[in-house]
Short mmCIF file of C-alpha atoms in Angstrom, two decimals:
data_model
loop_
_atom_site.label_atom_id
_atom_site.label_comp_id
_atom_site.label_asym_id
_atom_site.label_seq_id
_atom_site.Cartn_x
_atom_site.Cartn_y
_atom_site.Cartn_z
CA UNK A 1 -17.49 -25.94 18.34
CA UNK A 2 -20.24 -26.32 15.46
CA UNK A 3 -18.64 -28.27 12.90
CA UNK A 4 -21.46 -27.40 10.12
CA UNK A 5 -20.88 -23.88 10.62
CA UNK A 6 -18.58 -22.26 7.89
CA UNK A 7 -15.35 -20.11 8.64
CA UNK A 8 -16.90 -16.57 8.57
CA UNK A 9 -19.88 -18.14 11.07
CA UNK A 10 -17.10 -20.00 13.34
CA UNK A 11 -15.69 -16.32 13.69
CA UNK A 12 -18.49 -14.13 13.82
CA UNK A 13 -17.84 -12.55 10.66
CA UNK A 14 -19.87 -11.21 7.49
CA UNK A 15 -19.74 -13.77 5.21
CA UNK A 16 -17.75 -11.11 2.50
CA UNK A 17 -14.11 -10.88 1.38
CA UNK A 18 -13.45 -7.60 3.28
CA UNK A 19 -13.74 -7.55 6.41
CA UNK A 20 -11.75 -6.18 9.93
CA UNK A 21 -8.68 -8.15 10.15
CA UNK A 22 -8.82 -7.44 14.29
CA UNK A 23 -11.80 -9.10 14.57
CA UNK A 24 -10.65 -12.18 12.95
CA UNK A 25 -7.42 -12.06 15.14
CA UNK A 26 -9.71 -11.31 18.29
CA UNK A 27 -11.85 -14.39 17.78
CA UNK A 28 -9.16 -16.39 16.84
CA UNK A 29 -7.56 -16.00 20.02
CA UNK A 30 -10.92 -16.36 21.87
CA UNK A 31 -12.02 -19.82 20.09
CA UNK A 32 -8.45 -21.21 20.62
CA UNK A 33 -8.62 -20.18 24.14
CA UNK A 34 -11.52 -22.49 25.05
CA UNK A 35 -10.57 -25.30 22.78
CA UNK A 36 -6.75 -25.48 22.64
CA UNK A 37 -5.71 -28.94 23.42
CA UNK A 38 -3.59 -28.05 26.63
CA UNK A 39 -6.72 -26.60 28.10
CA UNK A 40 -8.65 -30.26 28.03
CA UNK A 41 -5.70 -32.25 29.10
CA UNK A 42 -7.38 -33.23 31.97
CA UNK A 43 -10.22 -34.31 29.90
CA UNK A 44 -11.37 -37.90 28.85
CA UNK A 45 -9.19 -39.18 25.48
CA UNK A 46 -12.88 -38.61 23.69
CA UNK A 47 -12.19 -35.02 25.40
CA UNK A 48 -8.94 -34.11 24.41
CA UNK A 49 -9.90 -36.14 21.07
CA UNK A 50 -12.53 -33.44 20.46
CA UNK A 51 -10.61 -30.38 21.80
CA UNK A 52 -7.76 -31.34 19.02
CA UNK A 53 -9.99 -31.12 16.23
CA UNK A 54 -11.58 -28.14 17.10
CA UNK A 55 -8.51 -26.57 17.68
CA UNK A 56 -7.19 -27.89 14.15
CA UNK A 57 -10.46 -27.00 12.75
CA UNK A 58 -10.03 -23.52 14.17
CA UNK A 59 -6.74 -22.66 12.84
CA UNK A 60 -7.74 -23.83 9.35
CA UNK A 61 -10.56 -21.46 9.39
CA UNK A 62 -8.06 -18.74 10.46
CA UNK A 63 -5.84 -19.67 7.93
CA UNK A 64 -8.12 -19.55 4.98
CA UNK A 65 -9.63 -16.30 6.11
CA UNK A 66 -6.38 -14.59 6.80
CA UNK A 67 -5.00 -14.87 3.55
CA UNK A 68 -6.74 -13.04 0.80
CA UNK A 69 -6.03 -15.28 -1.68
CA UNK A 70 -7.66 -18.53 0.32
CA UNK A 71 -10.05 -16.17 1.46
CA UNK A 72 -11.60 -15.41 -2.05
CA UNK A 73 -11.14 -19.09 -3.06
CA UNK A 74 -13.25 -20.25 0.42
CA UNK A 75 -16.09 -17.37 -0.45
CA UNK A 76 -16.42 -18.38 -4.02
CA UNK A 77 -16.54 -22.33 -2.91
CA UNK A 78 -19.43 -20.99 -0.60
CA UNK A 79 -21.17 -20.48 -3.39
CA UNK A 80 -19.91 -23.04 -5.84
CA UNK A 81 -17.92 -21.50 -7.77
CA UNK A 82 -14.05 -23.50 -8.04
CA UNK A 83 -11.50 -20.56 -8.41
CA UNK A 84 -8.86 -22.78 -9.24
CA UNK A 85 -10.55 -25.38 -11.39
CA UNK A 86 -7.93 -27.37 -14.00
CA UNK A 87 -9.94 -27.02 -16.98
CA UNK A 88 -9.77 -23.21 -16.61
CA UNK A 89 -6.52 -22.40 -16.12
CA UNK A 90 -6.06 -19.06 -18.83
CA UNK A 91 -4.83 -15.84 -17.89
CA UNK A 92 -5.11 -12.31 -19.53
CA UNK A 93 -1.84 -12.37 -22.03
CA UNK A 94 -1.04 -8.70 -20.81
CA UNK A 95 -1.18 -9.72 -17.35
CA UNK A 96 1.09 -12.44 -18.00
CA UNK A 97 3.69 -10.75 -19.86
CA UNK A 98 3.88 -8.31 -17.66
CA UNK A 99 4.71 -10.17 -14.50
CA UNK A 100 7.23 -12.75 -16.82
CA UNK A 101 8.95 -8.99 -17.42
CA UNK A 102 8.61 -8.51 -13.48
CA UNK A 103 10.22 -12.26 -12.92
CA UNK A 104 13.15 -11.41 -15.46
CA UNK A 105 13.87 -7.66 -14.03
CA UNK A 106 14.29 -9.96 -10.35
CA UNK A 107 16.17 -12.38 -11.37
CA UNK A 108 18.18 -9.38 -13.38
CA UNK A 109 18.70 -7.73 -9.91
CA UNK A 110 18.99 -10.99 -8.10
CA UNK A 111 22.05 -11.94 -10.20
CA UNK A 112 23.32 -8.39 -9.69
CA UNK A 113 22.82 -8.20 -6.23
CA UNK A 114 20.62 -5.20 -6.54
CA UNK A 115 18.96 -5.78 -3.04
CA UNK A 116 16.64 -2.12 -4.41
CA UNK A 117 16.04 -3.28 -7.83
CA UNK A 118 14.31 -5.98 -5.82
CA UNK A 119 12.45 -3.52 -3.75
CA UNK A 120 10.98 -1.98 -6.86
CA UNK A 121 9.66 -5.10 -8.21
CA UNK A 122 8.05 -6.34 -4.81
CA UNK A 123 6.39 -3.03 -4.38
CA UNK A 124 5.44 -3.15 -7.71
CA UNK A 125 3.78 -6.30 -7.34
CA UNK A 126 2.44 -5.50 -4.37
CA UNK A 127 0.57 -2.30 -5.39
CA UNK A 128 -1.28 -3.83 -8.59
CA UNK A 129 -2.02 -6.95 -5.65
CA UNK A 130 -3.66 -4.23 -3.81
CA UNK A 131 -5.97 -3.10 -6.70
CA UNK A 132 -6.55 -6.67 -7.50
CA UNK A 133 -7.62 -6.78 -4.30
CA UNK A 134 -10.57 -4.09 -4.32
CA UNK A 135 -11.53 -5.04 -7.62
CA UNK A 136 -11.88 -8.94 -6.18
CA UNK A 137 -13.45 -7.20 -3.27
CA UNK A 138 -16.11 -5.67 -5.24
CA UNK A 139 -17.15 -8.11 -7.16
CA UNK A 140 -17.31 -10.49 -4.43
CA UNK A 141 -18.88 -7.89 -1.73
CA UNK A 142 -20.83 -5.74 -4.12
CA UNK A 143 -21.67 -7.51 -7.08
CA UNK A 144 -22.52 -10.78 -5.96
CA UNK A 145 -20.14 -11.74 -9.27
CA UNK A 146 -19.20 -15.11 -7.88
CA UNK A 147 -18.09 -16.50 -11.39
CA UNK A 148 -16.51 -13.31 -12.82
CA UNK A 149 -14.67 -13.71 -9.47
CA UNK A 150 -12.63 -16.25 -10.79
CA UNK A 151 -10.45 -14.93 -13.11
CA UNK A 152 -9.23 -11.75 -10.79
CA UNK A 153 -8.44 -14.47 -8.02
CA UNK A 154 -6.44 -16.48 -9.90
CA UNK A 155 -4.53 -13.17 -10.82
CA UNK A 156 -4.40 -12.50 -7.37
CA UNK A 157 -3.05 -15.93 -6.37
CA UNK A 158 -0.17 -15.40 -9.62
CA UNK A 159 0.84 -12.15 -8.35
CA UNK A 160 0.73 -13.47 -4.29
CA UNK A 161 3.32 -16.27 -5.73
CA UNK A 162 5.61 -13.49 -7.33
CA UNK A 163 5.49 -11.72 -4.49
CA UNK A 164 6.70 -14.84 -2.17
CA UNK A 165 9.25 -15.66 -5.01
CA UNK A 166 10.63 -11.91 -4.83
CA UNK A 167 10.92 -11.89 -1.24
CA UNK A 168 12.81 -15.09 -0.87
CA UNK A 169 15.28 -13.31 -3.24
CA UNK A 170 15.39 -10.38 -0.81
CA UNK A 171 16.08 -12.50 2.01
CA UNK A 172 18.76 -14.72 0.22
CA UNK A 173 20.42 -11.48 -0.49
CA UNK A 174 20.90 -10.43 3.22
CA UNK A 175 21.69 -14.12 3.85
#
């Protein structure tokens, strides 16, 4: 494979946040079938060498475009904008307090066993994820709004990470 290309060229895909997630999937599956490792074992250690990489170079492109999240933060990076740069880490107040009240209500439900309490929350989370989503989508796809970008994907990555946190309570309550 072309190791200058970037993720969305490796894959055959618009260079833009949305995008058909079978598409991705299909070419995943058709890149790692010609460069898998196990297909060049046969091959010359500079072979197999090469097939390795590609095939680790492949599933980190999957990765990154898979997730929305990594997805955004690769797109901006395209065009130089750093999502998740130190020296700007602020959030909206609202949107903070408001998913601290989400944390506390789980953890409320968590201690009380409320396995639906904790359905409520996660779909909760999920939905205003969603709209996060099209709005990042938007001003990504449409606008061109690389650096006002930033600020809805850092929500996005806060509310991804409640999301994971909430779920791991579901699943320690059917544990």
């Amino acid at each position: 494979i072309d190791f200058s290309r970037n993720h969305f060229e490796l894959f055959g895909l618009p260079e833009r946040f949305r995008f058909d997630p079978d598409m991705l999937d299909s070419a995943y599956h058709a890149l790692q079938g010609e460069v898998h490792p196990d297909r060049h074992a046969a091959a010359s250690a500079t072979g197999q060498r090469i097939a390795l990489q590609s095939s680790a170079r492949v599933n980190e492109a999957y990765r990154a475009l898979k997730d929305p999240v990594a997805r955004a933060q690769y797109l901006l990076s395209l065009h130089g904008v750093d999502a998740f740069d130190e020296t700007n880490t602020a959030l909206p107040f609202a949107f903070l307090e408001r998913q601290l009240e989400r944390r506390e209500r789980a953890e409320t439900a968590m201690a009380d066993g409320d396995a639906q309490a904790l359905e409520t929350v996660l779909a909760d989370v999920r939905a205003e994820a969603g709209e996060l989503e099209r709005r990042v989508a938007s001003l990504l796809d449409v606008d061109g709004a690389w650096a006002a970008a930033r600020g809805a994907v850092r929500e996005l990555r806060f509310l991804a990470k409640l999301a994971a946190d909430v779920d791991a309570m579901l699943a320690a309550q059917d544990d």
